[in-house]
mmCIF file of C-alpha atoms in Angstrom:
data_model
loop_
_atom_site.group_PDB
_atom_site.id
_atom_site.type_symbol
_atom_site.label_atom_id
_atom_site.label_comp_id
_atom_site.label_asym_id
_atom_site.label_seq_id
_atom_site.Cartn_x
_atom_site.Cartn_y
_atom_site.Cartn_z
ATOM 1 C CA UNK A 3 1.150 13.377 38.002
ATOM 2 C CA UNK A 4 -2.505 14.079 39.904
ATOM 3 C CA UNK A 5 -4.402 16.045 38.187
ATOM 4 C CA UNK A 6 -3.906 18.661 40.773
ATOM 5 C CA UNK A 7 -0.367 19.005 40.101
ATOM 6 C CA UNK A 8 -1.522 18.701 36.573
ATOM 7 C CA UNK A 9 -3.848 21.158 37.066
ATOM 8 C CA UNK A 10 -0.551 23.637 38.703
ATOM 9 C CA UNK A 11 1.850 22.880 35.725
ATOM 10 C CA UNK A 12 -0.840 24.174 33.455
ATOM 11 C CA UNK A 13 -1.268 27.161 35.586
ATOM 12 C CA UNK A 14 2.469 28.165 35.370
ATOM 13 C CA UNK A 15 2.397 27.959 31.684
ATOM 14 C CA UNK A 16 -0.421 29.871 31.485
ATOM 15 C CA UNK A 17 -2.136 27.094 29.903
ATOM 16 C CA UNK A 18 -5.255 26.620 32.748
ATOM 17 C CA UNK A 19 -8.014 28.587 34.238
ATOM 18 C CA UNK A 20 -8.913 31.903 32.909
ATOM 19 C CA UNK A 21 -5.757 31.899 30.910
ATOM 20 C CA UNK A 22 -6.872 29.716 28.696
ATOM 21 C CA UNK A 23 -10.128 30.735 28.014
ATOM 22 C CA UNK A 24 -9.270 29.685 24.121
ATOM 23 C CA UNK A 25 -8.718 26.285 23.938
ATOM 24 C CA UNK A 26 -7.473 26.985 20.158
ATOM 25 C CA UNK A 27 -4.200 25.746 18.860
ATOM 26 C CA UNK A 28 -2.733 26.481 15.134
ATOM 27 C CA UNK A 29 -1.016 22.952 13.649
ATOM 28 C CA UNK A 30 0.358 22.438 10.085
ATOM 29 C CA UNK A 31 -1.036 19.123 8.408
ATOM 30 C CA UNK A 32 -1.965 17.817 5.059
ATOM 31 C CA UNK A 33 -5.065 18.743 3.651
ATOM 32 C CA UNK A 34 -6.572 17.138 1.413
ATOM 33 C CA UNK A 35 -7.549 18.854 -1.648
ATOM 34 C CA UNK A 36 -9.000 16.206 -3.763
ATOM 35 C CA UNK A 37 -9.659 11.680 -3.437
ATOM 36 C CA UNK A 38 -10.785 9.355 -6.320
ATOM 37 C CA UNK A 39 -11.339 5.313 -5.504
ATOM 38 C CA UNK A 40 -10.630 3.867 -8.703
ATOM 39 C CA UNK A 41 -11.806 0.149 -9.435
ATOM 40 C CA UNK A 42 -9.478 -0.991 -12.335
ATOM 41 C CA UNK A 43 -9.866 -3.913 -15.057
ATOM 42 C CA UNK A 44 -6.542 -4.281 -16.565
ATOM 43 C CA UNK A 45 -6.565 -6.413 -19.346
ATOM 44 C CA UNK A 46 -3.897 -8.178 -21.726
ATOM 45 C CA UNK A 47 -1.018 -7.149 -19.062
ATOM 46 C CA UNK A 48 1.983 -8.349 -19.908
ATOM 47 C CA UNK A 49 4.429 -10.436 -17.565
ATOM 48 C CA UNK A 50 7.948 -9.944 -18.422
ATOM 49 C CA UNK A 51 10.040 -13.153 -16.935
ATOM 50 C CA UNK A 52 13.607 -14.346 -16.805
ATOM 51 C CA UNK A 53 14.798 -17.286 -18.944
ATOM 52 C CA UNK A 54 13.657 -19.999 -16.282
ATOM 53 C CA UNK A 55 9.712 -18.802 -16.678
ATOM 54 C CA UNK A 56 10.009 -18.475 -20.767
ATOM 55 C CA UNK A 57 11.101 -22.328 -20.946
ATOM 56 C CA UNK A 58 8.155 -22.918 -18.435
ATOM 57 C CA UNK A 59 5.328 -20.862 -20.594
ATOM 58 C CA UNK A 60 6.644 -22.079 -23.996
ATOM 59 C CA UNK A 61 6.201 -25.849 -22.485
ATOM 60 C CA UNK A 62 3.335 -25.405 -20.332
ATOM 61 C CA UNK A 63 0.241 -27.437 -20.816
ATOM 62 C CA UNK A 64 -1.891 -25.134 -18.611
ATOM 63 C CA UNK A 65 -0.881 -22.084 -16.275
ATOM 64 C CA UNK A 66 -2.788 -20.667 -12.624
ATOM 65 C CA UNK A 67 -1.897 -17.876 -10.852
ATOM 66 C CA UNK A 68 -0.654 -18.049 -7.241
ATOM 67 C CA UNK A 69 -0.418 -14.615 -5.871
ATOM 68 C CA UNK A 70 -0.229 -10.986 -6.683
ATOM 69 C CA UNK A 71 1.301 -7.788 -5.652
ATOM 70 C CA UNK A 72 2.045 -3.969 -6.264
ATOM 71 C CA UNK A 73 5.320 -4.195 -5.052
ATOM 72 C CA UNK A 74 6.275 -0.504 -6.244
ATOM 73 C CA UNK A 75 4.398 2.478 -8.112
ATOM 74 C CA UNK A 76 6.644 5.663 -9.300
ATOM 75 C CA UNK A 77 4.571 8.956 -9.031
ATOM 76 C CA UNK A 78 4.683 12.451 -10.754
ATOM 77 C CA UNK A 79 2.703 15.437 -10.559
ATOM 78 C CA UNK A 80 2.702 18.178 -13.446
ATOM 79 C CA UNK A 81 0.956 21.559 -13.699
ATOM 80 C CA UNK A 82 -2.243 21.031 -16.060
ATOM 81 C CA UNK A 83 -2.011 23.832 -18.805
ATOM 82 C CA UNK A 84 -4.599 26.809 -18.958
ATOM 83 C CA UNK A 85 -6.393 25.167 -15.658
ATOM 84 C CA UNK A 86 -4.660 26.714 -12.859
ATOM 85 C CA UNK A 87 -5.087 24.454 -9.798
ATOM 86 C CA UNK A 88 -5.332 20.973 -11.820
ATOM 87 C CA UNK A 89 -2.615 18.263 -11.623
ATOM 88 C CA UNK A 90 -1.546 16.018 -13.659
ATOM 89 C CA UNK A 91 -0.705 12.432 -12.401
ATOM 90 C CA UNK A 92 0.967 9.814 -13.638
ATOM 91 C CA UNK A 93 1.489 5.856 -11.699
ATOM 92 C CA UNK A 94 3.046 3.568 -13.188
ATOM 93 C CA UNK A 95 2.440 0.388 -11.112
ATOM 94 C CA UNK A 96 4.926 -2.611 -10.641
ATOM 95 C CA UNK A 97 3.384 -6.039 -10.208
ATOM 96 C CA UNK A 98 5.426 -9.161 -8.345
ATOM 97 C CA UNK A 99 3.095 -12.083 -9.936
ATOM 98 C CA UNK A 100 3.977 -15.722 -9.035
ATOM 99 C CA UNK A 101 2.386 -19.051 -11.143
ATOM 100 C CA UNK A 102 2.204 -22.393 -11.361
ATOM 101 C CA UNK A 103 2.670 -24.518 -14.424
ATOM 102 C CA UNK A 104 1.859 -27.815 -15.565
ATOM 103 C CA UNK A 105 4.311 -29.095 -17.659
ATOM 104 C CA UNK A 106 4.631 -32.491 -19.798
ATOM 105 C CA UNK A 107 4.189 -35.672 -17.769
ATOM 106 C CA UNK A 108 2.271 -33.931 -15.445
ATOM 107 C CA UNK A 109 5.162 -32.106 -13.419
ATOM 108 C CA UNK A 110 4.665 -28.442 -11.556
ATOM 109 C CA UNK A 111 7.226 -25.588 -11.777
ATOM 110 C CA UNK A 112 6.736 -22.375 -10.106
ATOM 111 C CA UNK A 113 8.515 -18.774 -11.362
ATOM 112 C CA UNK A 114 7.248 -15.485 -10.780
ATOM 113 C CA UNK A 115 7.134 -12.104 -12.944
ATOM 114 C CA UNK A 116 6.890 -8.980 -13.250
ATOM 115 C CA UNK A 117 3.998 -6.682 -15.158
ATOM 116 C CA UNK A 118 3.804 -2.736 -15.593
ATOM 117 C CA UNK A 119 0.888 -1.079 -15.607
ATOM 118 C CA UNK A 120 0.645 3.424 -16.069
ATOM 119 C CA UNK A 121 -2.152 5.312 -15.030
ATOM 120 C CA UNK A 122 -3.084 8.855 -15.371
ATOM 121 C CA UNK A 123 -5.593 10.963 -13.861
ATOM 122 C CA UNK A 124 -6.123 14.684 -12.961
ATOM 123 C CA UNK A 125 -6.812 15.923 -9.949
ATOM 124 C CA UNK A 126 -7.423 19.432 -8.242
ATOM 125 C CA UNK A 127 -4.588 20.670 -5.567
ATOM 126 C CA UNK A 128 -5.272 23.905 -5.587
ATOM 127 C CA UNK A 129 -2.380 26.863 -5.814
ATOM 128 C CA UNK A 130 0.801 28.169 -4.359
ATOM 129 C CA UNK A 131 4.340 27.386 -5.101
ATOM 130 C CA UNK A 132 6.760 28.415 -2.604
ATOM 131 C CA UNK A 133 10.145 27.508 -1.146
ATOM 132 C CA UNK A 134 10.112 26.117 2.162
ATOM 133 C CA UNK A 135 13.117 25.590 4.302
ATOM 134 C CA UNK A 136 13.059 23.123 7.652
ATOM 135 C CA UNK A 137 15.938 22.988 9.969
ATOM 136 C CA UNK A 138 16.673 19.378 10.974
ATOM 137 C CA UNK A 139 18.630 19.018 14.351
ATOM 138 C CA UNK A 140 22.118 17.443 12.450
ATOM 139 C CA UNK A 141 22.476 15.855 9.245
ATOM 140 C CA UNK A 142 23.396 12.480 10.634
ATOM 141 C CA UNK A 143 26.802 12.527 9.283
ATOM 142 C CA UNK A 144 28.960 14.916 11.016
ATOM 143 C CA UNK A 145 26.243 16.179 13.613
ATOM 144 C CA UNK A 146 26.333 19.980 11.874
ATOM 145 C CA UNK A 147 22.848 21.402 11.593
ATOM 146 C CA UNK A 148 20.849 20.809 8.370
ATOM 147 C CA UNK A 149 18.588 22.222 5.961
ATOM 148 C CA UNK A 150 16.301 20.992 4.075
ATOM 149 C CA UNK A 151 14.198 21.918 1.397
ATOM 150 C CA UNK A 152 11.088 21.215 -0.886
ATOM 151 C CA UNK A 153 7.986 23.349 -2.082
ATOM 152 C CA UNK A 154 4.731 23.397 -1.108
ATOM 153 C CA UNK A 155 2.874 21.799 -4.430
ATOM 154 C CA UNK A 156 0.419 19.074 -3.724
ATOM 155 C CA UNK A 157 1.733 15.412 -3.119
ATOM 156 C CA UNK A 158 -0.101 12.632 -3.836
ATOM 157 C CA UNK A 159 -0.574 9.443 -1.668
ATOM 158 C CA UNK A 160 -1.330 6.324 -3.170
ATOM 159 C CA UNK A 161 -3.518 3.184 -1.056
ATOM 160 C CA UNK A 162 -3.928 0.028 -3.030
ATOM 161 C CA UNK A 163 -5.085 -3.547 -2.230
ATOM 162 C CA UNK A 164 -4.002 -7.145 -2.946
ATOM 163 C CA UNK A 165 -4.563 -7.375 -7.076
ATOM 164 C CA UNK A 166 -6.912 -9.663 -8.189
ATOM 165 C CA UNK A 167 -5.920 -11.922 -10.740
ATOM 166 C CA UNK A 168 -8.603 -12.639 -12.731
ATOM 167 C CA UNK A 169 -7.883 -14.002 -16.053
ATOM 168 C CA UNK A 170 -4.288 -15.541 -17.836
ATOM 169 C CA UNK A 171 -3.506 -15.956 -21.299
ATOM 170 C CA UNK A 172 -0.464 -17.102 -23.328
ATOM 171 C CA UNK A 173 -0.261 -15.495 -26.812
ATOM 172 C CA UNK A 174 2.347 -16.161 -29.831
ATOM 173 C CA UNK A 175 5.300 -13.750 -29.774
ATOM 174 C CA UNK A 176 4.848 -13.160 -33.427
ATOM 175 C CA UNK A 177 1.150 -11.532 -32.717
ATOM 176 C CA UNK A 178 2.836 -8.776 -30.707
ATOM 177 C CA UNK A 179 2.679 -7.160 -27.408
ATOM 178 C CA UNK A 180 -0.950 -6.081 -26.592
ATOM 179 C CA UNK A 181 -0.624 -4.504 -23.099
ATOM 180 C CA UNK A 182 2.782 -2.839 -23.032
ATOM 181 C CA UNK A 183 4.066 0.045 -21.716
ATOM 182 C CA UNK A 184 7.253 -0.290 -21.329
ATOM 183 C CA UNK A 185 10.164 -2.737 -22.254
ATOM 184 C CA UNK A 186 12.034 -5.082 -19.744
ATOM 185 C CA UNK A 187 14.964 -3.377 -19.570
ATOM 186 C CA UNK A 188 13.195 -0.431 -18.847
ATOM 187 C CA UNK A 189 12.104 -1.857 -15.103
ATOM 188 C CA UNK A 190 14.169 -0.399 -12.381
ATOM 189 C CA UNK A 191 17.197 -2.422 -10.652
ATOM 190 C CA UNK A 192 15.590 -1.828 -7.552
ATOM 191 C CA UNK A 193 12.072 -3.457 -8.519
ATOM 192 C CA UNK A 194 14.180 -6.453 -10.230
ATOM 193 C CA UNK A 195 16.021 -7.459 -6.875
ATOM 194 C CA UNK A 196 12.265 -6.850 -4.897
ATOM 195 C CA UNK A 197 10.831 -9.360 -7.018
ATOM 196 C CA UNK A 198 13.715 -11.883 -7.485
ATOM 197 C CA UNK A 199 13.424 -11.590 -11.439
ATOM 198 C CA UNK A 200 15.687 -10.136 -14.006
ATOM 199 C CA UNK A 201 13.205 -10.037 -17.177
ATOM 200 C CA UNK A 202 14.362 -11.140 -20.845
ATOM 201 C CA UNK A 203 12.746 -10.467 -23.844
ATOM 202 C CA UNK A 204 14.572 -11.775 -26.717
ATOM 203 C CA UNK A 205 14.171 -15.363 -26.188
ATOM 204 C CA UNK A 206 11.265 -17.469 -26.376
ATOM 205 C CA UNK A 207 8.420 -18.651 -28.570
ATOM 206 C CA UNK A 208 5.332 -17.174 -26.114
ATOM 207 C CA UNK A 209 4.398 -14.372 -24.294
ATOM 208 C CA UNK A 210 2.152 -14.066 -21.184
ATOM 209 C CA UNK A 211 -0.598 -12.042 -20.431
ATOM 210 C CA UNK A 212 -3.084 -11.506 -17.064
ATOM 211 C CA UNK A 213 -6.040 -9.323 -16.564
ATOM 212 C CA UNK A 214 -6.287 -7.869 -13.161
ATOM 213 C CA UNK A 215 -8.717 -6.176 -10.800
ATOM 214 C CA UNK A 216 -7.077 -3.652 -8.906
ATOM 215 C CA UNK A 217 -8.595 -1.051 -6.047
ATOM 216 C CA UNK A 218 -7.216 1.992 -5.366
ATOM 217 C CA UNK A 219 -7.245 5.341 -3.551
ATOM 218 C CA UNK A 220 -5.355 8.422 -4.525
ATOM 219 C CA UNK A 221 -5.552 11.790 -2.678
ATOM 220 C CA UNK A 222 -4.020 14.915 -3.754
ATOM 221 C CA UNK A 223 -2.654 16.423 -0.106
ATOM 222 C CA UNK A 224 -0.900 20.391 0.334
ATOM 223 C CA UNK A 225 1.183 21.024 3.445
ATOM 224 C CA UNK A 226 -1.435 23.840 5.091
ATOM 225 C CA UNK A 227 -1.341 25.434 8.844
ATOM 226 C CA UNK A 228 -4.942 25.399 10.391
ATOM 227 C CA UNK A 229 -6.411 26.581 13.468
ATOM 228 C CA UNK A 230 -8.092 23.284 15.393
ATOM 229 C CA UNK A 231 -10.112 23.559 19.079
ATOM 230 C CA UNK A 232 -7.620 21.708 21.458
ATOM 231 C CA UNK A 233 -9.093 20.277 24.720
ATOM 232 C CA UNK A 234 -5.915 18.919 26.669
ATOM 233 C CA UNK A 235 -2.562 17.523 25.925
ATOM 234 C CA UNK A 236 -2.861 13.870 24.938
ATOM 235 C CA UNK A 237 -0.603 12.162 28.238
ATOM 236 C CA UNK A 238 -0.367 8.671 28.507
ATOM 237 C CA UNK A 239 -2.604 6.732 31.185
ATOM 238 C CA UNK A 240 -0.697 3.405 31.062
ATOM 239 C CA UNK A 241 2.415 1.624 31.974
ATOM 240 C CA UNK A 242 4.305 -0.430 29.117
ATOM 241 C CA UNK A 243 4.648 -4.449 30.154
ATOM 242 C CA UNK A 244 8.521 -5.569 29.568
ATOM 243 C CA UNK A 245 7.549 -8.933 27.838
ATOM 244 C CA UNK A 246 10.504 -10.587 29.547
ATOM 245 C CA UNK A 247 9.465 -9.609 33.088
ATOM 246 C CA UNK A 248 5.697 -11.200 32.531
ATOM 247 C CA UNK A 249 4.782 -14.340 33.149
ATOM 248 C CA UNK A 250 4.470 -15.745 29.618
ATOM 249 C CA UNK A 251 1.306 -17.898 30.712
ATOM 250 C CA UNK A 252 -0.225 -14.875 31.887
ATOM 251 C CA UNK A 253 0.123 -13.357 28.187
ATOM 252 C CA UNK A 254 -1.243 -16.131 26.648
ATOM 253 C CA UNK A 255 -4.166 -16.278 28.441
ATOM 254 C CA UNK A 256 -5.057 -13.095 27.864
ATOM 255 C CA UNK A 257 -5.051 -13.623 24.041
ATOM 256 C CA UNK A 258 -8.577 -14.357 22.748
ATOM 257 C CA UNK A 259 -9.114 -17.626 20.956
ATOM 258 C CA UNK A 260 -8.618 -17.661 17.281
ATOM 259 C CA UNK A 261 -12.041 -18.391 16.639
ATOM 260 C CA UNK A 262 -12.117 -17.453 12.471
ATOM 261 C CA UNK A 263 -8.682 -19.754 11.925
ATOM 262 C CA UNK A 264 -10.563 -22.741 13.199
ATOM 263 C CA UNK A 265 -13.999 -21.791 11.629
ATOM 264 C CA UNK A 266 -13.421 -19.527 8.170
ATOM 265 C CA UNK A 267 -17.059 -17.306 7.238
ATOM 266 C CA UNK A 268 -19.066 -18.411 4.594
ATOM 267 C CA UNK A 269 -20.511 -16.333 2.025
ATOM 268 C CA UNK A 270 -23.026 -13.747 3.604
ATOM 269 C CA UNK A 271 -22.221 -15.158 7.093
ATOM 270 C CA UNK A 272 -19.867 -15.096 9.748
ATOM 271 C CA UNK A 273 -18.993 -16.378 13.235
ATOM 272 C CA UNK A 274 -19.582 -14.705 16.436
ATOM 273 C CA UNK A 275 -18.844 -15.897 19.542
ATOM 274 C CA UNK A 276 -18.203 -19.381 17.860
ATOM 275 C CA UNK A 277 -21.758 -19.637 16.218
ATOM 276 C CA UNK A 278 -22.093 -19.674 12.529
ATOM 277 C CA UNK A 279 -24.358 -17.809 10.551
ATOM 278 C CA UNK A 280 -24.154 -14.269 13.022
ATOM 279 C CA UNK A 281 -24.176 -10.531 11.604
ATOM 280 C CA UNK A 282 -20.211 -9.979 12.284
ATOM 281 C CA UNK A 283 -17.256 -11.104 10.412
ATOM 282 C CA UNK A 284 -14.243 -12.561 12.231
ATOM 283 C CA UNK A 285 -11.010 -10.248 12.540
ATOM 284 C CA UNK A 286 -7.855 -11.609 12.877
ATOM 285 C CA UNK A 287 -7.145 -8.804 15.305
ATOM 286 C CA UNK A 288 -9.152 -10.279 17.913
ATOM 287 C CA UNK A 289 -6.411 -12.976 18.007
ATOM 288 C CA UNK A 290 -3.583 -10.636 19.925
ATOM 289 C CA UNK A 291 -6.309 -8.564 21.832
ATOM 290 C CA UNK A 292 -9.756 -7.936 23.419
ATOM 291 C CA UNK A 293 -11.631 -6.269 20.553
ATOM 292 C CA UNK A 294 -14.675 -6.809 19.324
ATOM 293 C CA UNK A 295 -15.344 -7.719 15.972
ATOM 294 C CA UNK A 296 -15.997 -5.386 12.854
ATOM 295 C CA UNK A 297 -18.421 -5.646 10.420
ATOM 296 C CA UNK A 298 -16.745 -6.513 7.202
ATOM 297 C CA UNK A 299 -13.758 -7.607 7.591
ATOM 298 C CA UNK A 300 -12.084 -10.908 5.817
ATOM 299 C CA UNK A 301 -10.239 -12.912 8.181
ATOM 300 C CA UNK A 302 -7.282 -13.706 5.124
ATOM 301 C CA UNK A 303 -5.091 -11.859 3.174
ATOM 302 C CA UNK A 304 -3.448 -13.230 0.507
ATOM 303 C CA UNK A 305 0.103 -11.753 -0.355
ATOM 304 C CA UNK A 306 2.689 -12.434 -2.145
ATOM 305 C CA UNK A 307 5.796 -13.995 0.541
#
């Protein structure tokens, strides 16, 4: 559309020229009420593991870890008493951990686990508790219009990184559980199948234990309607490529070359433009497109597969 067509379309909705004097619009979003980072040291965590890993730890010679990851975390929110606007929330963090033992006459067996972890902290998400209904289009199953409903209390979102695994230890069984929360057959179904474990616990002469680093964000959000300054609806300006009608050497050369596979950073320097030693760390973005590179950024990410 040109923009003086555009410019028409917006007059006959009363949405250009003197009409629209206001350029105000009211949304509803999530505001957020309250944020923490949190840098966690969890120590003495214990990694419940099926029958296979027990016969590993009780044998093994020496244990490392391979990989780590939160591969769930339940949430709930309670009222705080006698301090209106405070919540009250509790995480309780699922790990997927994977090792690699030595075992006599220098042989290596893998097996993975699982660790639990509960957190709580308080944060503010201000007041208001009401009912709020939203009419969905059809329900999906017999194509009848839908309602739904929740509240709007504060809901909290949850951003963590790769764990850290910074420390292992194996411990008799006899000396008792240091880090635990929780029992294995208290870990859901669903996190069992994720992680490809079903834990055991009355078996075994050791237990095992890992002390992680974990980062986190948590931000206490409340459904809220605001009034924003709107310049212009947001219209696209470009045309999708089909992949399959492109010339696939034409794609490829447009990717950039990737520089940071070939050349990894070094601590406190970086490659840019192929040079060693510049100001900017590689992104593995740049591979698939032509961005520059941000400041910061590792080129790997090590995750659990």
């Amino acid at each position: 559309m040109s923009e003086k067509n555009n410019s028409a379309f917006c007059n006959a909705l009363g949405l250009g020229g003197a009409n629209n004097a206001d350029k105000s619009t009211c949304i509803n979003v999530d505001k957020i009420y309250d944020s923490a980072r949190d840098k966690d040291c969890i120590e003495y965590l214990r990694v419940f593991v099926d029958q296979n890993g027990q016969s590993v730890i009780d044998s093994a010679t020496s244990i490392r870890a391979k990989c780590a990851d939160v591969i769930w975390a339940n949430i709930t929110v309670s009222d705080v008493a006698f301090n209106r606007g405070y919540f009250a929330v509790d995480i309780r963090f699922y790990f997927r951990l994977c090792f690699e033992a030595t075992i006599p006459y220098f042989q290596t067996q893998e097996f993975c686990g699982i660790a639990v972890y509960d957190k709580q902290i308080v944060m503010f998400g201000s007041e208001g508790n009401v009912s709020i209904f939203t009419s969905d289009f059809c329900d999906g199953v017999n194509g009848k219009p839908s309602i739904t409903q929740s509240t709007n209390l504060p809901k909290v979102v949850l951003e963590v990184a790769t764990p850290i695994t910074l420390a292992i230890n194996i411990a008799d069984k006899s000396c008792g559980c240091k880090g635990c929360c929780c029992s294995a057959d208290q870990i859901p179904e669903n996190v069992c199948n994720a992680c490809g474990v079903l834990p055991a616990e009355d078996f075994g002469l050791k237990n095992l234990y890992v002390t992680l680093g974990l980062f986190s964000v948590i931000r206490m959000e409340r459904p809220v309607s605001l009034v924003i300054n709107a310049a212009d609806y947001c219209v696209p300006d470009k045309s999708s490529n089909v992949l399959s009608e492109t010339d696939p050497c034409s794609v490829f050369n447009n990717m950039s070359f990737p520089t940071c596979d070939f050349f990894p950073p070094t601590v406190g320097g970086a490659i840019t433009n192929g040079i060693a030693g510049g100001n900017e760390v590689c992104d593995p973005s740049d591979v698939l497109g032509d961005t520059t590179a941000s400041t910061g950024t590792s080129c790997i990410s090590r995750r659990c597969r």
